[in-house]
PDB file of C-alpha atoms in Angstrom:
ATOM      1  CA  MET S  19     202.875 -65.882 -29.288  1.00  0.00           C
ATOM      2  CA  THR S  20     202.948 -62.149 -28.516  1.00  0.00           C
ATOM      3  CA  ALA S  21     206.220 -60.847 -27.119  1.00  0.00           C
ATOM      4  CA  PRO S  22     206.255 -60.054 -23.363  1.00  0.00           C
ATOM      5  CA  CYS S  23     205.099 -56.531 -22.682  1.00  0.00           C
ATOM      6  CA  GLU S  24     206.639 -53.824 -20.567  1.00  0.00           C
ATOM      7  CA  PHE S  25     204.676 -53.271 -17.382  1.00  0.00           C
ATOM      8  CA  PRO S  26     204.950 -49.944 -15.521  1.00  0.00           C
ATOM      9  CA  SER S  27     206.519 -50.443 -12.111  1.00  0.00           C
ATOM     10  CA  GLY S  28     205.142 -47.677  -9.911  1.00  0.00           C
ATOM     11  CA  GLY S  29     207.590 -44.932 -10.746  1.00  0.00           C
ATOM     12  CA  ASN S  30     210.708 -47.116 -10.655  1.00  0.00           C
ATOM     13  CA  GLY S  31     210.892 -47.405 -14.425  1.00  0.00           C
ATOM     14  CA  THR S  32     209.603 -50.291 -16.517  1.00  0.00           C
ATOM     15  CA  SER S  33     210.683 -53.872 -16.551  1.00  0.00           C
ATOM     16  CA  GLU S  34     210.152 -56.809 -18.854  1.00  0.00           C
ATOM     17  CA  ASN S  35     207.419 -58.962 -17.437  1.00  0.00           C
ATOM     18  CA  THR S  36     204.606 -61.284 -18.390  1.00  0.00           C
ATOM     19  CA  PRO S  37     201.735 -60.329 -16.077  1.00  0.00           C
ATOM     20  CA  THR S  38     199.040 -62.906 -15.498  1.00  0.00           C
ATOM     21  CA  LEU S  39     195.843 -62.280 -17.435  1.00  0.00           C
ATOM     22  CA  LEU S  40     192.835 -62.255 -15.096  1.00  0.00           C
ATOM     23  CA  LEU S  41     189.586 -62.280 -17.057  1.00  0.00           C
ATOM     24  CA  VAL S  42     186.783 -61.187 -14.752  1.00  0.00           C
ATOM     25  CA  ALA S  43     183.136 -61.849 -15.646  1.00  0.00           C
ATOM     26  CA  HIS S  44     179.840 -61.225 -13.917  1.00  0.00           C
ATOM     27  CA  GLY S  45     179.115 -64.882 -13.268  1.00  0.00           C
ATOM     28  CA  THR S  46     176.201 -67.115 -14.261  1.00  0.00           C
ATOM     29  CA  ARG S  47     174.757 -70.416 -13.100  1.00  0.00           C
ATOM     30  CA  ASP S  48     174.481 -71.482 -16.727  1.00  0.00           C
ATOM     31  CA  PRO S  49     177.520 -73.737 -17.302  1.00  0.00           C
ATOM     32  CA  ARG S  50     177.702 -72.613 -20.949  1.00  0.00           C
ATOM     33  CA  GLY S  51     178.425 -69.070 -19.810  1.00  0.00           C
ATOM     34  CA  GLY S  52     181.338 -70.219 -17.677  1.00  0.00           C
ATOM     35  CA  ARG S  53     182.740 -72.235 -20.564  1.00  0.00           C
ATOM     36  CA  VAL S  54     182.653 -69.180 -22.835  1.00  0.00           C
ATOM     37  CA  ILE S  55     184.669 -67.126 -20.339  1.00  0.00           C
ATOM     38  CA  ARG S  56     187.220 -69.879 -19.766  1.00  0.00           C
ATOM     39  CA  GLN S  57     187.656 -70.496 -23.505  1.00  0.00           C
ATOM     40  CA  LEU S  58     188.079 -66.797 -24.258  1.00  0.00           C
ATOM     41  CA  ALA S  59     190.638 -66.518 -21.485  1.00  0.00           C
ATOM     42  CA  HIS S  60     192.500 -69.595 -22.742  1.00  0.00           C
ATOM     43  CA  THR S  61     192.564 -68.296 -26.327  1.00  0.00           C
ATOM     44  CA  ALA S  62     193.735 -64.829 -25.298  1.00  0.00           C
ATOM     45  CA  GLY S  63     196.346 -66.241 -22.933  1.00  0.00           C
ATOM     46  CA  SER S  64     197.683 -68.558 -25.637  1.00  0.00           C
ATOM     47  CA  ARG S  65     198.048 -65.661 -28.068  1.00  0.00           C
ATOM     48  CA  LEU S  66     199.820 -63.590 -25.431  1.00  0.00           C
ATOM     49  CA  GLY S  67     201.890 -66.442 -24.048  1.00  0.00           C
ATOM     50  CA  VAL S  68     200.971 -65.562 -20.447  1.00  0.00           C
ATOM     51  CA  PRO S  69     199.404 -67.351 -17.471  1.00  0.00           C
ATOM     52  CA  VAL S  70     195.619 -67.031 -17.218  1.00  0.00           C
ATOM     53  CA  ARG S  71     193.046 -66.986 -14.444  1.00  0.00           C
ATOM     54  CA  THR S  72     189.290 -66.352 -14.532  1.00  0.00           C
ATOM     55  CA  ALA S  73     187.013 -64.941 -11.832  1.00  0.00           C
ATOM     56  CA  ASN S  74     183.446 -63.776 -11.290  1.00  0.00           C
ATOM     57  CA  VAL S  75     182.259 -60.773  -9.296  1.00  0.00           C
ATOM     58  CA  ASP S  76     178.813 -62.234  -8.556  1.00  0.00           C
ATOM     59  CA  VAL S  77     176.540 -65.311  -8.551  1.00  0.00           C
ATOM     60  CA  VAL S  78     179.178 -68.088  -8.686  1.00  0.00           C
ATOM     61  CA  GLY S  79     182.889 -68.596  -8.053  1.00  0.00           C
ATOM     62  CA  PRO S  80     185.727 -68.467  -8.375  1.00  0.00           C
ATOM     63  CA  THR S  81     185.737 -65.079  -6.708  1.00  0.00           C
ATOM     64  CA  VAL S  82     188.464 -62.554  -7.449  1.00  0.00           C
ATOM     65  CA  ALA S  83     190.235 -63.492  -4.207  1.00  0.00           C
ATOM     66  CA  GLU S  84     190.008 -67.203  -5.015  1.00  0.00           C
ATOM     67  CA  ALA S  85     191.334 -66.678  -8.524  1.00  0.00           C
ATOM     68  CA  LEU S  86     194.301 -64.676  -7.236  1.00  0.00           C
ATOM     69  CA  ARG S  87     195.246 -67.251  -4.627  1.00  0.00           C
ATOM     70  CA  GLY S  88     198.684 -68.615  -5.421  1.00  0.00           C
ATOM     71  CA  VAL S  89     199.396 -66.063  -8.157  1.00  0.00           C
ATOM     72  CA  SER S  90     202.756 -64.364  -7.885  1.00  0.00           C
ATOM     73  CA  GLY S  91     203.924 -61.344  -9.833  1.00  0.00           C
ATOM     74  CA  ARG S  92     201.912 -58.732 -11.605  1.00  0.00           C
ATOM     75  CA  ILE S  93     198.412 -59.029 -12.997  1.00  0.00           C
ATOM     76  CA  VAL S  94     196.376 -57.381 -15.738  1.00  0.00           C
ATOM     77  CA  ALA S  95     192.667 -57.746 -14.989  1.00  0.00           C
ATOM     78  CA  VAL S  96     190.373 -57.498 -18.017  1.00  0.00           C
ATOM     79  CA  PRO S  97     186.702 -56.958 -17.157  1.00  0.00           C
ATOM     80  CA  ALA S  98     184.656 -59.240 -19.426  1.00  0.00           C
ATOM     81  CA  PHE S  99     181.829 -56.725 -19.392  1.00  0.00           C
ATOM     82  CA  LEU S 100     180.197 -54.890 -22.282  1.00  0.00           C
ATOM     83  CA  ALA S 101     179.695 -51.592 -20.454  1.00  0.00           C
ATOM     84  CA  SER S 102     181.284 -49.703 -17.580  1.00  0.00           C
ATOM     85  CA  GLY S 103     178.626 -50.093 -14.917  1.00  0.00           C
ATOM     86  CA  TYR S 104     178.813 -50.679 -11.174  1.00  0.00           C
ATOM     87  CA  HIS S 105     180.620 -54.016 -11.408  1.00  0.00           C
ATOM     88  CA  VAL S 106     183.443 -52.494 -13.461  1.00  0.00           C
ATOM     89  CA  ARG S 107     183.838 -49.127 -11.754  1.00  0.00           C
ATOM     90  CA  THR S 108     183.128 -50.079  -8.127  1.00  0.00           C
ATOM     91  CA  ASP S 109     182.692 -53.793  -7.466  1.00  0.00           C
ATOM     92  CA  LEU S 110     185.801 -55.127  -9.202  1.00  0.00           C
ATOM     93  CA  PRO S 111     188.256 -52.539  -7.797  1.00  0.00           C
ATOM     94  CA  GLY S 112     186.791 -53.108  -4.346  1.00  0.00           C
ATOM     95  CA  GLN S 113     187.132 -56.875  -4.611  1.00  0.00           C
ATOM     96  CA  LEU S 114     190.709 -56.519  -5.802  1.00  0.00           C
ATOM     97  CA  ALA S 115     191.525 -54.272  -2.848  1.00  0.00           C
ATOM     98  CA  ASP S 116     189.801 -56.619  -0.390  1.00  0.00           C
ATOM     99  CA  SER S 117     191.591 -59.686  -1.737  1.00  0.00           C
ATOM    100  CA  GLY S 118     194.754 -58.767   0.141  1.00  0.00           C
ATOM    101  CA  HIS S 119     196.839 -59.819  -2.840  1.00  0.00           C
ATOM    102  CA  GLU S 120     200.348 -58.417  -2.760  1.00  0.00           C
ATOM    103  CA  ALA S 121     200.923 -58.201  -6.499  1.00  0.00           C
ATOM    104  CA  GLU S 122     200.372 -54.964  -8.383  1.00  0.00           C
ATOM    105  CA  VAL S 123     197.156 -55.139 -10.365  1.00  0.00           C
ATOM    106  CA  ARG S 124     196.130 -52.961 -13.289  1.00  0.00           C
ATOM    107  CA  VAL S 125     192.550 -53.075 -14.558  1.00  0.00           C
ATOM    108  CA  THR S 126     191.865 -52.440 -18.222  1.00  0.00           C
ATOM    109  CA  ASP S 127     188.867 -50.869 -19.878  1.00  0.00           C
ATOM    110  CA  PRO S 128     186.020 -53.370 -20.173  1.00  0.00           C
ATOM    111  CA  VAL S 129     185.774 -55.477 -23.309  1.00  0.00           C
ATOM    112  CA  GLY S 130     182.905 -53.380 -24.672  1.00  0.00           C
ATOM    113  CA  PRO S 131     181.777 -51.276 -26.315  1.00  0.00           C
ATOM    114  CA  ALA S 132     184.030 -51.662 -29.346  1.00  0.00           C
ATOM    115  CA  PRO S 133     183.659 -51.732 -33.147  1.00  0.00           C
ATOM    116  CA  GLU S 134     184.941 -55.318 -33.177  1.00  0.00           C
ATOM    117  CA  LEU S 135     181.942 -56.410 -31.125  1.00  0.00           C
ATOM    118  CA  ALA S 136     179.534 -54.802 -33.585  1.00  0.00           C
ATOM    119  CA  TRP S 137     181.079 -56.930 -36.334  1.00  0.00           C
ATOM    120  CA  VAL S 138     180.671 -60.054 -34.201  1.00  0.00           C
ATOM    121  CA  MET S 139     177.023 -59.142 -33.589  1.00  0.00           C
ATOM    122  CA  LEU S 140     176.560 -58.750 -37.343  1.00  0.00           C
ATOM    123  CA  HIS S 141     178.088 -62.204 -37.832  1.00  0.00           C
ATOM    124  CA  ARG S 142     175.690 -63.695 -35.254  1.00  0.00           C
ATOM    125  CA  LEU S 143     172.731 -61.999 -36.952  1.00  0.00           C
ATOM    126  CA  ARG S 144     173.726 -63.478 -40.310  1.00  0.00           C
ATOM    127  CA  GLU S 145     173.991 -66.903 -38.683  1.00  0.00           C
ATOM    128  CA  ALA S 146     170.407 -66.431 -37.477  1.00  0.00           C
ATOM    129  CA  GLY S 147     169.200 -65.712 -41.033  1.00  0.00           C
ATOM    130  CA  TRP S 148     169.281 -61.909 -41.060  1.00  0.00           C
ATOM    131  CA  ARG S 149     169.615 -60.216 -44.442  1.00  0.00           C
ATOM    132  CA  PRO S 150     170.189 -56.537 -45.258  1.00  0.00           C
ATOM    133  CA  GLY S 151     166.959 -54.621 -44.840  1.00  0.00           C
ATOM    134  CA  ASP S 152     165.565 -56.880 -42.111  1.00  0.00           C
ATOM    135  CA  PRO S 153     164.660 -54.931 -38.940  1.00  0.00           C
ATOM    136  CA  VAL S 154     166.925 -55.403 -35.925  1.00  0.00           C
ATOM    137  CA  ILE S 155     166.211 -54.941 -32.223  1.00  0.00           C
ATOM    138  CA  PHE S 156     169.311 -54.254 -30.138  1.00  0.00           C
ATOM    139  CA  ALA S 157     168.911 -55.937 -26.727  1.00  0.00           C
ATOM    140  CA  ALA S 158     171.243 -55.253 -23.788  1.00  0.00           C
ATOM    141  CA  ALA S 159     171.147 -56.600 -20.258  1.00  0.00           C
ATOM    142  CA  GLY S 160     170.168 -53.286 -18.693  1.00  0.00           C
ATOM    143  CA  SER S 161     171.483 -51.162 -15.858  1.00  0.00           C
ATOM    144  CA  SER S 162     170.589 -48.237 -13.621  1.00  0.00           C
ATOM    145  CA  ASP S 163     174.112 -46.833 -14.056  1.00  0.00           C
ATOM    146  CA  GLU S 164     174.301 -43.846 -16.417  1.00  0.00           C
ATOM    147  CA  HIS S 165     177.858 -44.733 -17.491  1.00  0.00           C
ATOM    148  CA  ALA S 166     176.699 -48.196 -18.530  1.00  0.00           C
ATOM    149  CA  LEU S 167     173.673 -46.844 -20.403  1.00  0.00           C
ATOM    150  CA  SER S 168     175.914 -44.434 -22.297  1.00  0.00           C
ATOM    151  CA  ASP S 169     178.182 -47.317 -23.301  1.00  0.00           C
ATOM    152  CA  VAL S 170     175.178 -49.336 -24.473  1.00  0.00           C
ATOM    153  CA  ASP S 171     173.999 -46.400 -26.596  1.00  0.00           C
ATOM    154  CA  ARG S 172     177.426 -46.304 -28.214  1.00  0.00           C
ATOM    155  CA  ALA S 173     177.313 -50.046 -28.899  1.00  0.00           C
ATOM    156  CA  ALA S 174     173.840 -49.732 -30.454  1.00  0.00           C
ATOM    157  CA  GLY S 175     175.149 -46.940 -32.641  1.00  0.00           C
ATOM    158  CA  LEU S 176     178.042 -49.073 -33.846  1.00  0.00           C
ATOM    159  CA  LEU S 177     175.721 -51.913 -34.826  1.00  0.00           C
ATOM    160  CA  GLY S 178     173.337 -49.492 -36.507  1.00  0.00           C
ATOM    161  CA  GLU S 179     176.154 -48.395 -38.814  1.00  0.00           C
ATOM    162  CA  LEU S 180     176.371 -51.989 -40.053  1.00  0.00           C
ATOM    163  CA  VAL S 181     172.742 -53.089 -40.283  1.00  0.00           C
ATOM    164  CA  ARG S 182     170.752 -49.975 -41.173  1.00  0.00           C
ATOM    165  CA  PRO S 183     170.685 -48.745 -44.793  1.00  0.00           C
ATOM    166  CA  ASP S 184     171.191 -45.168 -43.605  1.00  0.00           C
ATOM    167  CA  GLY S 185     173.751 -46.134 -40.964  1.00  0.00           C
ATOM    168  CA  GLU S 186     171.677 -44.492 -38.255  1.00  0.00           C
ATOM    169  CA  PRO S 187     172.132 -45.703 -34.659  1.00  0.00           C
ATOM    170  CA  LEU S 188     169.817 -48.422 -33.452  1.00  0.00           C
ATOM    171  CA  PRO S 189     167.794 -47.519 -30.375  1.00  0.00           C
ATOM    172  CA  ALA S 190     168.938 -49.557 -27.401  1.00  0.00           C
ATOM    173  CA  THR S 191     166.433 -51.781 -25.611  1.00  0.00           C
ATOM    174  CA  TYR S 192     166.943 -53.483 -22.287  1.00  0.00           C
ATOM    175  CA  ILE S 193     166.066 -56.937 -21.024  1.00  0.00           C
ATOM    176  CA  THR S 194     165.751 -55.601 -17.475  1.00  0.00           C
ATOM    177  CA  SER S 195     166.554 -52.624 -15.200  1.00  0.00           C
ATOM    178  CA  ALA S 196     166.098 -49.887 -17.831  1.00  0.00           C
ATOM    179  CA  ARG S 197     163.706 -48.788 -20.545  1.00  0.00           C
ATOM    180  CA  PRO S 198     162.593 -49.256 -23.192  1.00  0.00           C
ATOM    181  CA  ARG S 199     162.251 -52.945 -22.362  1.00  0.00           C
ATOM    182  CA  THR S 200     163.047 -55.390 -25.133  1.00  0.00           C
ATOM    183  CA  SER S 201     159.882 -57.335 -24.344  1.00  0.00           C
ATOM    184  CA  GLU S 202     157.744 -54.237 -24.942  1.00  0.00           C
ATOM    185  CA  ILE S 203     159.408 -53.460 -28.276  1.00  0.00           C
ATOM    186  CA  CYS S 204     159.080 -57.071 -29.446  1.00  0.00           C
ATOM    187  CA  ALA S 205     155.402 -57.097 -28.475  1.00  0.00           C
ATOM    188  CA  ARG S 206     154.782 -53.998 -30.615  1.00  0.00           C
ATOM    189  CA  GLY S 207     156.449 -55.491 -33.685  1.00  0.00           C
ATOM    190  CA  ASP S 208     155.004 -57.663 -36.417  1.00  0.00           C
ATOM    191  CA  GLY S 209     157.170 -60.673 -35.604  1.00  0.00           C
ATOM    192  CA  GLY S 210     159.623 -60.038 -38.417  1.00  0.00           C
ATOM    193  CA  GLU S 211     162.349 -58.498 -36.295  1.00  0.00           C
ATOM    194  CA  PHE S 212     165.726 -60.053 -35.552  1.00  0.00           C
ATOM    195  CA  VAL S 213     166.943 -59.612 -31.978  1.00  0.00           C
ATOM    196  CA  ALA S 214     170.650 -58.831 -31.603  1.00  0.00           C
ATOM    197  CA  PRO S 215     171.712 -59.653 -28.026  1.00  0.00           C
ATOM    198  CA  TYR S 216     174.426 -57.427 -26.610  1.00  0.00           C
ATOM    199  CA  LEU S 217     175.426 -60.286 -24.329  1.00  0.00           C
ATOM    200  CA  LEU S 218     178.776 -61.989 -23.985  1.00  0.00           C
ATOM    201  CA  ALA S 219     177.615 -65.489 -23.103  1.00  0.00           C
ATOM    202  CA  PRO S 220     174.494 -67.654 -22.834  1.00  0.00           C
ATOM    203  CA  GLY S 221     172.461 -67.445 -19.653  1.00  0.00           C
ATOM    204  CA  LEU S 222     169.150 -66.371 -18.199  1.00  0.00           C
ATOM    205  CA  PHE S 223     168.882 -63.145 -20.215  1.00  0.00           C
ATOM    206  CA  HIS S 224     169.366 -64.945 -23.519  1.00  0.00           C
ATOM    207  CA  ARG S 225     166.718 -67.498 -22.547  1.00  0.00           C
ATOM    208  CA  TRP S 226     164.315 -64.652 -21.819  1.00  0.00           C
ATOM    209  CA  LEU S 227     164.975 -63.159 -25.247  1.00  0.00           C
ATOM    210  CA  ARG S 228     164.097 -66.469 -26.893  1.00  0.00           C
ATOM    211  CA  GLU S 229     160.689 -66.327 -25.226  1.00  0.00           C
ATOM    212  CA  MET S 230     159.871 -62.929 -26.785  1.00  0.00           C
ATOM    213  CA  PRO S 231     158.045 -62.658 -30.131  1.00  0.00           C
ATOM    214  CA  SER S 232     160.505 -62.160 -32.999  1.00  0.00           C
ATOM    215  CA  LYS S 233     161.608 -63.815 -36.221  1.00  0.00           C
ATOM    216  CA  ALA S 234     164.862 -64.985 -34.648  1.00  0.00           C
ATOM    217  CA  VAL S 235     167.205 -64.269 -31.757  1.00  0.00           C
ATOM    218  CA  ALA S 236     170.899 -64.243 -32.613  1.00  0.00           C
ATOM    219  CA  GLU S 237     173.424 -65.998 -30.412  1.00  0.00           C
ATOM    220  CA  PRO S 238     175.457 -64.015 -27.864  1.00  0.00           C
ATOM    221  CA  LEU S 239     178.928 -62.777 -28.840  1.00  0.00           C
ATOM    222  CA  GLY S 240     180.397 -65.954 -27.372  1.00  0.00           C
ATOM    223  CA  ILE S 241     183.618 -67.667 -28.375  1.00  0.00           C
ATOM    224  CA  HIS S 242     184.729 -65.662 -31.380  1.00  0.00           C
ATOM    225  CA  SER S 243     188.256 -64.804 -32.505  1.00  0.00           C
ATOM    226  CA  GLU S 244     187.469 -61.064 -32.557  1.00  0.00           C
ATOM    227  CA  VAL S 245     186.346 -61.148 -28.921  1.00  0.00           C
ATOM    228  CA  ALA S 246     189.516 -62.973 -27.877  1.00  0.00           C
ATOM    229  CA  GLU S 247     191.630 -60.527 -29.885  1.00  0.00           C
ATOM    230  CA  LEU S 248     189.937 -57.617 -28.152  1.00  0.00           C
ATOM    231  CA  ILE S 249     190.888 -59.102 -24.778  1.00  0.00           C
ATOM    232  CA  VAL S 250     194.466 -59.376 -26.041  1.00  0.00           C
ATOM    233  CA  ARG S 251     194.419 -55.720 -27.087  1.00  0.00           C
ATOM    234  CA  ARG S 252     193.026 -54.559 -23.758  1.00  0.00           C
ATOM    235  CA  TYR S 253     195.792 -56.476 -21.978  1.00  0.00           C
ATOM    236  CA  LEU S 254     198.577 -55.072 -24.145  1.00  0.00           C
ATOM    237  CA  GLU S 255     197.309 -51.487 -23.994  1.00  0.00           C
ATOM    238  CA  THR S 256     197.364 -51.563 -20.225  1.00  0.00           C
ATOM    239  CA  CYS S 257     200.526 -53.512 -19.497  1.00  0.00           C
ATOM    240  CA  ARG S 258     202.363 -51.145 -21.848  1.00  0.00           C
ATOM    241  CA  GLY S 259     201.099 -48.191 -19.895  1.00  0.00           C
ATOM    242  CA  GLY S 260     197.964 -47.467 -21.891  1.00  0.00           C
ATOM    243  CA  PRO S 261     194.400 -46.939 -20.654  1.00  0.00           C
ATOM    244  CA  ALA S 262     193.505 -48.393 -17.279  1.00  0.00           C
ATOM    245  CA  ARG S 263     189.964 -48.077 -15.975  1.00  0.00           C
ATOM    246  CA  ALA S 264     190.532 -48.703 -12.285  1.00  0.00           C
ATOM    247  CA  ALA S 265     193.140 -47.778  -9.730  1.00  0.00           C
ATOM    248  CA  VAL S 266     196.208 -49.920  -9.124  1.00  0.00           C
ATOM    249  CA  VAL S 267     196.342 -52.043  -6.037  1.00  0.00           C
ATOM    250  CA  PRO S 268     199.914 -51.160  -4.955  1.00  0.00           C
ATOM    251  CA  THR S 269     202.576 -53.607  -3.997  1.00  0.00           C
ATOM    252  CA  ALA S 270     203.166 -53.658  -0.260  1.00  0.00           C
TER     253      ALA S 270
END
């Protein structure tokens, strides 16, 4: 169990505390996706020795307000997103503010991009049968947000360092909302490419990838110790006064 962290207290010094971990995902109707988020939250919370809640910003509940109901004390919200798009920079802070919760909330950087995730993607590719020298298509969900696209480019570069002989960045492709589309790139290939999904959990986007022509589609990042450890690190960085992506919802 990780020792309790020191949580900044709005200019009144710091105090020993164990803020609740709130892991916030996008939300999916695929029950496997919800299980991944809950398991990651449970694993991270167990390592930290703190209470845990999970929430979704879209599609299905629990909503942020529902997840915070009955929570007392301070909260560190970790966005279970792989890029800093609209949901991270606008939707989540707005939902936190609208929840009417009285506790002070600090929001960390999103889970991705990060070098640890590139290593998990490499592990998933190897599970799918990839070997050094095999071509890889990097597939992200897609966004119209320039901040998110920049983060995806960084993630593709990190994976390229691991799977390309020259270490050059992989070009990012997108399942929807941006170009180049993964479907177009797969259609141009010879069928020998491995698709590396930059996705946290199973769902509709991963099913779409499986329908595209390729040699194999790797599994999403999913329940992996490195992903859980990254959530732990985001929590500790922020509750010790490190990086925080969104504004604090002040205590009344």
